[in-house]
Short mmCIF file of C-alpha atoms in Angstrom, two decimals:
data_model
loop_
_atom_site.label_atom_id
_atom_site.label_comp_id
_atom_site.label_asym_id
_atom_site.label_seq_id
_atom_site.Cartn_x
_atom_site.Cartn_y
_atom_site.Cartn_z
CA TYR A 1 0.00 0.00 0.00
CA TYR A 2 1.17 3.61 -0.93
CA LEU A 3 0.29 6.92 0.66
CA ARG A 4 0.78 9.78 -1.91
CA ALA A 5 0.10 13.56 -1.55
CA ARG A 6 0.40 16.93 -3.44
CA ALA A 7 0.22 20.47 -2.01
CA VAL A 8 -2.46 23.07 -3.06
CA ASP A 9 -1.97 26.81 -2.10
CA ASN A 10 -4.62 29.42 -1.56
CA ALA A 11 -4.30 30.65 -5.14
CA GLY A 12 -5.04 27.13 -6.41
CA ASN A 13 -1.58 26.25 -7.46
CA THR A 14 -0.67 22.49 -7.01
CA SER A 15 2.54 20.63 -6.65
CA ASN A 16 3.42 17.25 -8.17
CA TRP A 17 2.23 14.00 -6.51
CA THR A 18 4.75 12.59 -4.11
CA THR A 19 4.80 9.06 -2.42
CA VAL A 20 5.19 9.77 1.25
CA LEU A 21 4.61 6.13 2.63
CA THR A 22 4.96 2.65 1.31
CA TYR A 23 3.15 0.09 3.65
CA LYS A 24 3.66 -3.61 3.12
CA PHE A 25 0.86 -5.84 4.60
CA ASP A 26 0.87 -9.71 4.51
CA ASN A 27 -1.86 -11.86 6.07
CA THR A 28 -1.35 -14.91 3.89
CA ALA A 29 -0.25 -18.00 5.82
CA PRO A 30 2.58 -20.18 4.60
CA VAL A 31 1.43 -23.08 2.50
CA LEU A 32 2.22 -26.53 3.97
CA THR A 33 1.32 -29.45 1.76
CA HIS A 34 2.41 -32.99 2.69
CA THR A 35 0.81 -36.36 2.20
CA ALA A 36 0.63 -37.92 5.66
CA GLU A 37 2.31 -41.30 6.12
CA THR A 38 1.05 -44.09 8.39
CA GLU A 39 3.63 -46.75 9.14
CA GLY A 40 2.71 -50.28 10.21
CA TRP A 41 3.06 -51.64 13.72
CA THR A 42 6.62 -52.04 14.91
CA ASN A 43 8.54 -52.75 18.10
CA VAL A 44 11.42 -50.46 17.05
CA ALA A 45 11.59 -47.84 19.78
CA ASP A 46 14.00 -45.50 17.95
CA ARG A 47 12.23 -44.53 14.73
CA GLY A 48 14.93 -42.24 13.34
CA ALA A 49 14.52 -38.78 11.74
CA TYR A 50 11.54 -38.06 9.49
CA THR A 51 11.51 -35.35 6.76
CA TRP A 52 8.37 -33.71 5.35
CA THR A 53 7.77 -31.47 2.32
CA PRO A 54 8.94 -27.87 3.00
CA ALA A 55 6.26 -25.20 3.32
CA GLY A 56 6.00 -22.30 0.83
CA SER A 57 5.81 -18.61 1.82
CA SER A 58 5.76 -15.47 -0.28
CA HIS A 59 7.71 -13.47 2.22
CA GLY A 60 10.16 -16.05 3.69
CA LEU A 61 9.72 -19.10 5.95
CA ALA A 62 10.97 -18.92 9.54
CA GLY A 63 10.44 -22.59 10.57
CA TYR A 64 8.03 -25.06 12.16
CA ASN A 65 6.26 -25.74 15.45
CA VAL A 66 6.52 -29.51 16.11
CA TYR A 67 4.33 -31.88 18.14
CA TRP A 68 5.25 -35.56 18.87
CA GLY A 69 2.90 -37.63 21.01
CA THR A 70 -0.14 -39.89 21.21
CA ASP A 71 -2.78 -37.16 20.61
CA SER A 72 -3.91 -37.27 16.99
CA SER A 73 -4.86 -33.56 17.24
CA GLY A 74 -1.87 -32.55 19.31
CA THR A 75 -0.24 -29.11 19.04
CA SER A 76 2.73 -27.50 20.73
CA THR A 77 4.61 -24.20 20.63
CA THR A 78 7.32 -25.54 22.88
CA THR A 79 9.34 -27.12 20.10
CA PHE A 80 10.20 -24.74 17.23
CA GLN A 81 12.80 -25.49 14.61
CA ALA A 82 13.89 -24.13 11.28
CA ASP A 83 14.44 -27.51 9.62
CA ASN A 84 11.72 -29.66 8.02
CA SER A 85 13.11 -32.87 9.62
CA TYR A 86 12.46 -34.28 13.13
CA ASP A 87 14.18 -37.11 15.04
CA PRO A 88 11.74 -38.42 17.72
CA PRO A 89 13.06 -39.52 21.13
CA THR A 90 13.32 -43.25 21.90
CA LEU A 91 9.93 -44.64 22.91
CA THR A 92 9.28 -46.59 26.11
CA SER A 93 5.52 -47.18 25.97
CA SER A 94 3.33 -48.83 23.41
CA GLY A 95 0.89 -46.66 21.47
CA VAL A 96 0.12 -44.75 18.26
CA TYR A 97 2.35 -41.70 17.98
CA TYR A 98 1.70 -38.64 15.76
CA LEU A 99 4.18 -36.18 14.27
CA CYS A 100 2.28 -32.92 13.68
CA VAL A 101 3.80 -29.66 12.31
CA GLN A 102 2.79 -26.01 11.72
CA ALA A 103 4.72 -23.73 9.34
CA LYS A 104 5.52 -20.16 10.38
CA ASP A 105 6.77 -17.31 8.13
CA GLU A 106 9.14 -14.53 9.05
CA ILE A 107 6.41 -12.10 10.05
CA GLY A 108 4.57 -14.62 12.20
CA ASN A 109 1.88 -15.98 9.90
CA VAL A 110 1.27 -19.67 10.63
CA SER A 111 -0.31 -22.48 8.69
CA GLU A 112 -2.82 -25.00 9.94
CA TRP A 113 -1.48 -27.96 11.93
CA ILE A 114 -1.15 -31.09 9.82
CA THR A 115 -0.16 -34.64 10.68
CA VAL A 116 2.80 -35.71 8.58
CA LEU A 117 3.52 -39.13 10.22
CA THR A 118 1.56 -41.75 12.18
CA TYR A 119 3.93 -44.19 13.98
CA LYS A 120 2.56 -47.37 15.64
CA PHE A 121 4.81 -48.68 18.38
CA ASP A 122 4.17 -51.93 20.32
CA ASN A 123 6.57 -53.28 22.93
CA ALA A 124 3.89 -54.86 25.18
CA ALA A 125 3.45 -58.63 25.29
CA PRO A 126 0.00 -60.04 24.66
CA VAL A 127 -1.91 -60.98 27.81
CA LEU A 128 -3.15 -64.54 28.24
CA THR A 129 -5.40 -65.19 31.23
CA HIS A 130 -6.96 -68.61 31.53
CA THR A 131 -7.87 -70.75 34.53
CA ALA A 132 -6.28 -74.13 33.99
CA ILE A 133 -8.65 -77.07 33.82
CA THR A 134 -7.59 -80.38 35.44
CA GLU A 135 -9.73 -83.27 34.27
CA GLY A 136 -10.15 -86.53 36.17
CA TRP A 137 -8.46 -89.74 35.14
CA THR A 138 -10.01 -91.33 32.04
CA ASN A 139 -9.35 -94.10 29.56
CA VAL A 140 -10.51 -91.98 26.60
CA ALA A 141 -7.43 -91.67 24.38
CA ASP A 142 -8.85 -89.10 21.94
CA ARG A 143 -9.63 -86.01 23.91
CA ASP A 144 -11.61 -83.69 21.51
CA ALA A 145 -10.49 -80.16 20.75
CA TYR A 146 -10.01 -77.82 23.67
CA THR A 147 -10.58 -74.05 23.48
CA TRP A 148 -8.96 -71.59 25.85
CA THR A 149 -9.63 -67.94 26.55
CA ALA A 150 -8.25 -65.81 23.72
CA ALA A 151 -5.30 -63.58 24.53
CA THR A 152 -5.57 -59.80 24.28
CA ASP A 153 -3.05 -57.29 22.92
CA SER A 154 -3.36 -53.52 23.21
CA GLY A 155 -1.10 -52.87 20.26
CA SER A 156 -0.56 -54.80 17.09
CA GLY A 157 -3.05 -57.52 17.96
CA VAL A 158 -2.69 -61.25 18.62
CA ALA A 159 -1.16 -63.20 15.76
CA GLY A 160 -1.56 -66.66 17.32
CA TYR A 161 -0.13 -69.16 19.79
CA TYR A 162 2.78 -71.49 20.27
CA VAL A 163 1.30 -74.79 21.48
CA TYR A 164 2.84 -77.62 23.56
CA TRP A 165 1.11 -80.99 24.20
CA GLY A 166 2.94 -83.61 26.24
CA THR A 167 3.80 -85.07 29.65
CA ASN A 168 6.21 -82.34 30.76
CA SER A 169 4.43 -79.96 33.11
CA ASN A 170 6.90 -77.24 32.06
CA GLY A 171 7.05 -78.19 28.38
CA THR A 172 7.51 -75.69 25.53
CA SER A 173 7.31 -75.96 21.73
CA THR A 174 7.85 -74.08 18.45
CA THR A 175 4.55 -75.32 16.97
CA PHE A 176 2.55 -72.20 16.03
CA GLN A 177 -1.11 -71.70 15.14
CA ALA A 178 -3.47 -68.78 14.77
CA GLY A 179 -6.52 -70.02 16.68
CA ASN A 180 -7.14 -70.50 20.38
CA SER A 181 -8.32 -74.10 20.06
CA TYR A 182 -6.28 -77.34 19.89
CA ASP A 183 -7.28 -80.91 19.04
CA PRO A 184 -4.75 -83.30 20.69
CA PRO A 185 -3.67 -86.48 18.90
CA ALA A 186 -4.93 -89.82 20.26
CA LEU A 187 -2.88 -91.01 23.25
CA THR A 188 -1.14 -94.37 23.45
CA SER A 189 0.52 -94.37 26.90
CA PHE A 190 -0.48 -93.77 30.51
CA GLY A 191 0.28 -90.43 32.13
CA LYS A 192 -0.59 -86.82 32.74
CA TYR A 193 -0.67 -84.65 29.63
CA TYR A 194 -0.39 -80.87 29.61
CA LEU A 195 -1.72 -78.41 27.00
CA ARG A 196 0.43 -75.29 27.28
CA VAL A 197 0.31 -72.14 25.15
CA LEU A 198 2.31 -68.95 24.59
CA ALA A 199 0.60 -65.97 22.88
CA LYS A 200 2.37 -63.95 20.18
CA ASP A 201 1.34 -60.60 18.69
CA ASN A 202 1.70 -59.36 15.12
CA ILE A 203 5.13 -57.86 15.56
CA GLY A 204 6.66 -60.77 17.48
CA ASN A 205 6.10 -59.88 21.14
CA VAL A 206 5.22 -63.00 23.17
CA SER A 207 3.40 -63.35 26.47
CA SER A 208 5.58 -63.37 29.56
CA VAL A 209 5.17 -67.07 30.45
CA TRP A 210 3.86 -70.29 29.06
CA THR A 211 0.40 -71.00 30.44
CA THR A 212 -0.99 -74.45 31.18
CA VAL A 213 -4.59 -74.34 30.02
CA LEU A 214 -5.43 -78.06 30.39
CA GLU A 215 -4.18 -81.06 32.37
CA TYR A 216 -5.48 -84.32 30.92
CA ARG A 217 -5.02 -87.61 32.79
CA TYR A 218 -5.03 -90.79 30.77
CA THR A 219 -4.76 -94.41 31.90
CA THR A 220 -5.66 -97.79 30.51
CA GLU A 221 -5.55 -99.55 33.91
CA TYR A 222 -6.70 -98.36 37.30
CA PHE A 223 -3.81 -99.36 39.59
CA SER A 224 -4.45 -99.18 43.33
CA PRO A 225 -1.73 -98.15 45.77
CA GLU A 226 -0.33 -100.21 48.64
CA GLY A 227 1.03 -99.12 51.99
CA SER A 228 1.70 -99.83 55.63
CA LEU A 229 1.32 -98.27 59.07
CA GLN A 230 3.60 -98.41 62.11
CA ILE A 231 3.44 -96.36 65.30
CA ASN A 232 6.32 -94.70 67.14
CA GLY A 233 8.91 -96.61 65.16
CA GLY A 234 7.79 -99.89 66.70
CA ALA A 235 8.60 -98.80 70.28
CA ASN A 236 6.53 -100.39 73.07
CA TYR A 237 4.95 -102.75 70.53
CA ILE A 238 3.80 -105.82 72.43
CA ASP A 239 1.59 -108.59 71.03
CA GLY A 240 0.17 -106.44 68.24
CA VAL A 241 -0.48 -103.34 70.37
CA THR A 242 1.53 -100.12 70.77
CA TYR A 243 1.43 -98.82 74.33
CA THR A 244 1.86 -95.12 75.05
CA SER A 245 1.39 -92.62 77.85
CA SER A 246 1.31 -89.65 75.45
CA ASP A 247 -1.70 -88.51 73.45
CA GLU A 248 0.71 -87.61 70.62
CA ILE A 249 2.05 -90.45 68.52
CA ILE A 250 4.09 -90.65 65.34
CA LEU A 251 2.59 -92.56 62.43
CA ASN A 252 5.37 -94.15 60.39
CA LEU A 253 3.87 -94.46 56.93
CA SER A 254 5.06 -96.06 53.72
CA TRP A 255 3.36 -96.46 50.35
CA GLY A 256 3.97 -97.58 46.81
CA GLY A 257 2.44 -98.71 43.54
CA VAL A 258 2.59 -98.22 39.81
CA VAL A 259 0.89 -94.82 39.98
CA PRO A 260 2.39 -92.16 42.31
CA VAL A 261 0.64 -91.87 45.68
CA ILE A 262 -0.27 -88.31 46.64
CA GLU A 263 -2.72 -88.37 49.58
CA MET A 264 -3.66 -90.18 52.78
CA TRP A 265 -6.81 -90.38 54.90
CA ILE A 266 -6.30 -90.91 58.63
CA THR A 267 -8.80 -91.77 61.35
CA GLY A 268 -8.37 -92.01 65.11
CA GLY A 269 -6.99 -88.51 65.62
CA GLN A 270 -8.38 -85.07 66.33
CA ASN A 271 -9.45 -82.77 63.45
CA TYR A 272 -9.10 -85.24 60.59
CA ASN A 273 -11.63 -86.76 58.16
CA ARG A 274 -10.05 -85.20 55.07
CA TRP A 275 -7.41 -86.08 52.50
CA LEU A 276 -3.95 -84.90 53.49
CA PRO A 277 -0.66 -84.71 51.57
CA ILE A 278 1.42 -87.83 52.18
CA ALA A 279 4.22 -87.67 54.76
CA ALA A 280 6.47 -90.49 55.94
CA ASP A 281 6.24 -89.44 59.61
CA HIS A 282 3.00 -87.85 60.71
CA LEU A 283 2.28 -86.47 64.20
CA LEU A 284 -1.19 -87.50 65.33
CA THR A 285 -3.05 -86.42 68.46
CA LEU A 286 -5.21 -89.28 69.72
CA MET A 287 -8.92 -88.93 70.38
CA THR A 288 -8.73 -89.02 74.17
CA ILE A 289 -12.22 -87.72 74.94
CA THR A 290 -13.28 -91.29 75.73
CA GLY A 291 -10.46 -91.66 78.25
CA GLU A 292 -7.75 -94.26 78.54
CA GLY A 293 -7.84 -97.61 76.84
CA LEU A 294 -7.46 -99.34 73.50
CA LYS A 295 -7.82 -97.13 70.44
CA THR A 296 -7.60 -97.79 66.71
CA VAL A 297 -5.77 -95.67 64.16
CA THR A 298 -6.28 -96.24 60.43
CA VAL A 299 -4.81 -94.92 57.22
CA LYS A 300 -5.53 -95.41 53.55
CA TYR A 301 -3.71 -93.98 50.55
CA ARG A 302 -4.89 -92.46 47.28
CA ASN A 303 -2.87 -92.16 44.09
CA GLU A 304 -2.95 -89.77 41.16
CA ILE A 305 -5.71 -91.68 39.40
CA GLU A 306 -7.85 -91.42 42.54
CA ARG A 307 -7.63 -95.12 43.35
CA GLU A 308 -7.56 -95.96 47.06
CA SER A 309 -5.54 -98.56 48.93
CA PRO A 310 -6.95 -100.99 51.50
CA VAL A 311 -7.38 -99.55 55.00
CA TYR A 312 -4.41 -100.24 57.28
CA SER A 313 -5.04 -100.21 61.01
CA ALA A 314 -3.02 -100.26 64.20
CA SER A 315 -4.02 -100.66 67.84
CA VAL A 316 -2.84 -98.15 70.42
CA PHE A 317 -3.31 -98.52 74.16
CA TYR A 318 -3.39 -95.07 75.74
CA ASP A 319 -2.51 -95.18 79.44
CA VAL A 320 -1.47 -92.28 81.67
CA THR A 321 -2.12 -93.88 85.08
CA LYS A 322 0.87 -95.15 87.07
CA PRO A 323 0.91 -98.76 88.26
CA ASN A 324 1.23 -99.14 92.03
CA PHE A 325 1.39 -101.64 94.82
CA ILE A 326 -1.89 -101.67 96.71
CA ASN A 327 -1.14 -101.54 100.46
CA PRO A 328 2.31 -103.10 100.07
CA LYS A 329 3.48 -105.18 103.02
CA SER A 330 7.15 -105.49 103.85
CA VAL A 331 8.19 -108.97 104.90
CA SER A 332 10.97 -109.21 107.49
CA ALA A 333 13.42 -112.11 107.55
CA LYS A 334 16.56 -112.90 109.50
CA SER A 335 19.05 -115.36 108.15
CA GLU A 336 22.66 -116.42 107.98
CA SER A 337 22.34 -117.29 104.28
CA VAL A 338 24.64 -115.18 102.13
CA THR A 339 22.09 -115.09 99.27
CA ALA A 340 18.33 -114.56 99.22
CA SER A 341 15.44 -114.72 96.78
CA PHE A 342 11.92 -113.42 97.17
CA SER A 343 8.51 -113.41 95.45
CA TRP A 344 5.82 -110.74 95.90
CA SER A 345 2.25 -110.00 94.96
CA PRO A 346 1.98 -108.15 91.63
CA ALA A 347 1.30 -104.44 91.45
CA GLU A 348 -1.99 -103.28 89.99
CA ASP A 349 -2.40 -101.13 86.89
CA ASN A 350 -5.87 -99.65 86.46
CA ALA A 351 -6.98 -96.65 84.45
CA ALA A 352 -8.43 -93.57 86.13
CA ASN A 353 -11.95 -94.70 85.24
CA GLY A 354 -11.37 -98.07 86.91
CA SER A 355 -10.90 -100.05 83.69
CA ALA A 356 -7.85 -102.19 83.14
CA GLY A 357 -4.67 -100.34 82.27
CA SER A 358 -1.90 -101.44 79.96
CA GLY A 359 -0.53 -103.88 82.56
CA VAL A 360 2.77 -104.09 84.41
CA ASP A 361 5.65 -104.75 82.01
CA PHE A 362 8.53 -105.12 84.48
CA TYR A 363 9.85 -104.06 87.88
CA ASN A 364 12.90 -101.96 88.68
CA VAL A 365 14.57 -103.59 91.69
CA TYR A 366 16.80 -102.19 94.39
CA TRP A 367 18.73 -104.61 96.67
CA GLY A 368 21.03 -103.11 99.25
CA THR A 369 21.41 -101.66 102.71
CA ASN A 370 19.70 -98.31 102.10
CA ARG A 371 16.23 -98.35 103.58
CA TYR A 372 15.07 -95.84 100.94
CA GLY A 373 17.31 -96.95 98.11
CA GLU A 374 16.21 -96.18 94.56
CA SER A 375 19.31 -96.99 92.54
CA ILE A 376 18.43 -99.81 90.19
CA SER A 377 20.19 -103.09 90.95
CA GLY A 378 18.35 -104.96 88.21
CA THR A 379 15.00 -105.56 86.58
CA THR A 380 12.58 -108.47 86.39
CA SER A 381 9.54 -109.13 84.27
CA ASN A 382 7.95 -111.38 86.90
CA THR A 383 7.34 -111.04 90.64
CA ARG A 384 10.46 -112.87 91.77
CA TYR A 385 13.99 -111.63 92.24
CA THR A 386 16.91 -113.94 92.95
CA GLU A 387 20.11 -111.95 92.47
CA MET A 388 20.31 -110.94 96.15
CA PRO A 389 23.78 -111.75 97.58
CA CYS A 390 24.78 -110.44 100.98
CA PRO A 391 28.49 -109.63 100.90
CA ALA A 392 28.63 -108.44 104.52
CA THR A 393 26.64 -108.50 107.76
CA GLY A 394 23.79 -106.03 107.72
CA VAL A 395 20.15 -105.31 107.05
CA TYR A 396 19.27 -105.55 103.35
CA TYR A 397 16.21 -104.13 101.67
CA LEU A 398 14.45 -105.39 98.57
CA ARG A 399 12.54 -102.54 96.94
CA ALA A 400 10.59 -102.63 93.68
CA GLN A 401 9.13 -100.05 91.33
CA PRO A 402 6.51 -101.17 88.77
CA VAL A 403 6.66 -99.92 85.18
CA ASP A 404 3.68 -100.53 82.89
CA LYS A 405 3.68 -101.23 79.16
CA ALA A 406 2.92 -97.60 78.38
CA GLY A 407 6.04 -96.48 80.24
CA ASN A 408 4.30 -95.09 83.34
CA ILE A 409 6.51 -95.54 86.41
CA GLY A 410 5.00 -96.26 89.81
CA GLU A 411 6.28 -95.55 93.30
CA TRP A 412 9.02 -97.51 95.05
CA ALA A 413 7.85 -99.94 97.74
CA THR A 414 9.89 -101.95 100.26
CA LEU A 415 8.89 -105.60 99.93
CA LEU A 416 11.52 -107.39 102.03
CA THR A 417 13.72 -106.51 104.98
CA TYR A 418 16.47 -109.12 105.24
CA ASP A 419 18.74 -109.21 108.30
CA TYR A 420 21.90 -111.08 107.39
CA THR A 421 24.33 -112.11 110.17
CA TYR A 422 27.89 -113.16 109.41
CA THR A 423 28.87 -116.30 111.38
CA GLU A 424 32.51 -116.97 112.26
CA PRO A 425 33.76 -120.42 111.15
CA LYS A 426 34.46 -122.96 113.82
CA PRO A 427 38.11 -123.23 114.90
CA GLY A 428 40.13 -125.57 112.73
CA THR A 429 37.70 -125.67 109.82
CA GLN A 430 38.29 -124.44 106.29
CA PRO A 431 35.44 -122.80 104.37
CA ASN A 432 34.24 -124.37 101.16
CA ASP A 433 34.01 -121.63 98.52
CA ASN A 434 31.37 -123.61 96.69
CA ASP A 435 29.09 -123.43 99.72
CA PRO A 436 27.38 -120.01 99.84
CA SER A 437 26.64 -120.44 103.56
CA GLN A 438 30.38 -120.40 104.41
CA PRO A 439 31.90 -117.05 105.39
CA GLU A 440 34.99 -115.53 103.85
CA THR A 441 38.48 -116.45 105.14
CA PRO A 442 41.74 -114.56 104.79
CA ALA A 443 42.62 -116.67 101.76
CA ASP A 444 39.68 -115.12 99.94
CA TYR A 445 41.32 -111.71 99.99
CA GLN A 446 44.82 -112.52 98.79
CA THR A 447 46.15 -110.85 95.65
CA GLY A 448 46.70 -113.43 92.95
CA ASN A 449 46.52 -117.17 93.26
CA GLY A 450 50.03 -117.61 94.59
CA GLY A 451 49.41 -121.30 95.17
CA THR A 452 46.63 -120.61 97.69
CA ASN A 453 44.01 -122.42 95.61
CA GLU A 454 41.93 -119.24 95.15
CA THR A 455 39.45 -119.48 92.31
CA ILE A 456 38.93 -115.68 91.80
CA TRP A 457 41.46 -112.89 92.19
CA SER A 458 42.37 -109.51 90.69
CA PHE A 459 45.54 -107.74 89.67
CA PRO A 460 46.85 -105.17 90.18
CA ASN A 461 45.35 -105.02 93.63
CA PRO A 462 44.89 -102.28 94.67
CA PHE A 463 44.27 -100.62 91.31
CA SER A 464 43.89 -96.97 90.29
CA PRO A 465 41.55 -96.16 87.36
CA ALA A 466 42.69 -92.52 87.50
CA GLY A 467 46.24 -93.73 87.05
CA GLY A 468 45.27 -95.77 84.01
CA ASP A 469 44.86 -99.11 85.80
CA GLN A 470 42.18 -101.68 85.06
CA ALA A 471 41.28 -104.53 87.36
CA ARG A 472 41.98 -107.82 85.58
CA ILE A 473 39.66 -110.23 87.35
CA VAL A 474 40.76 -113.83 86.88
CA TYR A 475 38.79 -116.91 87.90
CA THR A 476 38.78 -120.66 87.43
CA VAL A 477 35.88 -123.11 87.32
CA GLU A 478 35.57 -126.87 87.46
CA GLU A 479 33.06 -127.15 84.60
CA ASP A 480 32.42 -125.19 81.41
CA GLY A 481 29.34 -122.98 81.50
CA PRO A 482 27.85 -119.49 81.84
CA VAL A 483 28.83 -117.48 84.90
CA LYS A 484 28.30 -113.99 86.30
CA VAL A 485 30.85 -111.86 88.10
CA PHE A 486 29.38 -109.33 90.56
CA ILE A 487 31.16 -106.39 92.22
CA TYR A 488 29.56 -105.16 95.49
CA ASN A 489 30.59 -102.40 97.83
CA LEU A 490 30.72 -103.12 101.59
CA ARG A 491 27.19 -101.68 101.98
CA GLY A 492 25.86 -104.49 99.85
CA VAL A 493 25.04 -102.36 96.80
CA LYS A 494 25.78 -103.98 93.47
CA VAL A 495 28.22 -101.76 91.60
CA TRP A 496 28.98 -103.77 88.47
CA GLN A 497 28.38 -107.13 86.82
CA GLN A 498 29.31 -109.04 83.71
CA GLU A 499 28.17 -112.32 82.21
CA ASN A 500 30.63 -114.62 80.53
CA THR A 501 31.21 -118.20 79.49
CA ALA A 502 33.87 -119.84 81.66
CA TYR A 503 35.99 -122.82 80.68
CA ALA A 504 37.44 -125.41 83.03
CA GLY A 505 41.17 -126.06 83.12
CA ARG A 506 42.17 -122.46 82.31
CA GLU A 507 42.27 -119.01 83.82
CA ASN A 508 39.29 -116.97 82.63
CA GLN A 509 39.71 -113.21 82.64
CA ILE A 510 37.46 -110.12 82.48
CA ILE A 511 38.28 -106.41 82.81
CA TRP A 512 36.68 -103.89 85.18
CA ASP A 513 37.58 -100.25 84.52
CA GLY A 514 36.25 -98.95 87.82
CA SER A 515 32.90 -97.66 86.47
CA ASP A 516 29.52 -98.58 87.95
CA LEU A 517 26.47 -99.85 86.08
CA ARG A 518 25.55 -96.27 85.12
CA GLY A 519 29.00 -95.46 83.79
CA ARG A 520 30.04 -93.36 86.78
CA SER A 521 33.40 -93.73 88.51
CA ALA A 522 33.18 -95.96 91.56
CA ALA A 523 34.36 -94.52 94.89
CA ASN A 524 37.58 -95.47 96.64
CA GLY A 525 37.23 -98.49 98.88
CA THR A 526 37.15 -102.23 99.23
CA TYR A 527 34.87 -104.21 96.91
CA ILE A 528 33.60 -107.77 97.05
CA MET A 529 33.94 -110.02 93.98
CA LEU A 530 31.38 -112.84 93.68
CA LEU A 531 31.44 -115.53 90.99
CA LEU A 532 28.04 -117.25 90.46
CA ASP A 533 26.99 -119.99 88.07
CA GLU A 534 23.77 -120.03 86.07
CA ASN A 535 21.90 -121.47 89.07
CA LYS A 536 22.93 -118.53 91.26
CA LYS A 537 25.36 -120.70 93.18
CA VAL A 538 28.37 -118.83 94.56
CA LEU A 539 31.50 -120.43 93.10
CA ALA A 540 34.10 -118.03 94.46
CA LYS A 541 34.60 -114.87 96.49
CA GLY A 542 37.37 -112.34 96.65
CA ARG A 543 38.20 -108.75 97.48
CA LEU A 544 39.87 -105.94 95.64
CA LEU A 545 40.81 -102.39 96.55
CA LEU A 546 40.10 -99.36 94.35
CA LEU A 547 42.43 -96.54 95.31
CA ASP A 548 42.71 -93.34 93.20
#
């Protein structure tokens, strides 16, 4: 545009026209023409630079506003550049991305926004969600086609599935198909078969894990399992019954068969009546609401084809009541016999409700000079005890403690008080060592035979276990046969014993290390050695001295 003027005076005279202003006005936007491109789905995150057709402008092009994002109508004035090429940043998320541009001339006129590139990026795996189906055991070899829930994919779409069919529960395969249905081939062998799939989308992304969609169990024969049942490792098992004083027992279980065993059903315990996973040792709490007495525990097994074994049972006698002597009476006796034997009335073992208990199994026995002695001299399964030598003058006590088959231990009771008196031999007589009524003589206490005709002696004598000594006890017998060697202290308490087979015509030898029957070191002092045959007849006597 031009502004021109000429001057006119009052007399009407005019000057020439003169251009006083030239004004340039432009409201025409730059022209941006480009055929938009849409590229197919890809998992390439770095697309690389893209160049579009340059815009035209009658008065000079300044550059372009650029938008890159997932909005198909997106605009932005943040990114301005002079060049008609754009290198997008590396993508991290799946989606459809748009490159939109707007041309701008040097005086600020702008074109419309246009989309020059549509870029489809997919780095997300398809999603396969299906609840696996486990079918019961069957003898149908040809399973019919199975259809699983189709996978989904937010990007390029699901192309198909890799499919595995076989007996490996973690199996994989390169077999690929488009559909979400599979018709397995007819089976020829027993086993568990797994249909497993892996989804794949159109650009090659695969689902994160293989998914088992079907477990099919096929068998041609219905094999039953076998098993067994034992309680507490066989402890306290007497005549077909396990005796216990605890309401908790251990079931020792074993099973087998052609088909793997997976479950067991137990009765006789608290909170059962359901299938449980198999375990070789199972802790069971007995049903004790009915009190003490005989109880039955059973178990049966079930294998993978849901076949059950026979029922295996075991009898358990639950007993928590101690056996006891009812009003025990102590018998008193006075004698010059160096040995004694005694029989007593049996202890009773009744349950708390008055019913019969498990029964007395054996008696712990104390024989010695302590009125209240409780150290165990021996045990007996009947009501008679015969190993009762009296090595010195004194009052001896026979005490017994009943123990029932369930392991309950009763109270000690004194059953016999035995007053033994040592009698001096008559002048001029020699004792006969084979006669238990004869007292000891000095020859009985000599160290070593030494031609004195001793039949039991010890060396070294005295001996010191602390100093490394052992008592070598030597004895002779007139006939071959079993014998027992007893060591007593002077209070009449049995300290040690050993059984052996003795042979006539030779010196028989055993070793005593100075320990008592409980493995403790015996005290310093004099000890009596007694040699008895299988009929409890005293064959020889001697003394030895332990001195540490």
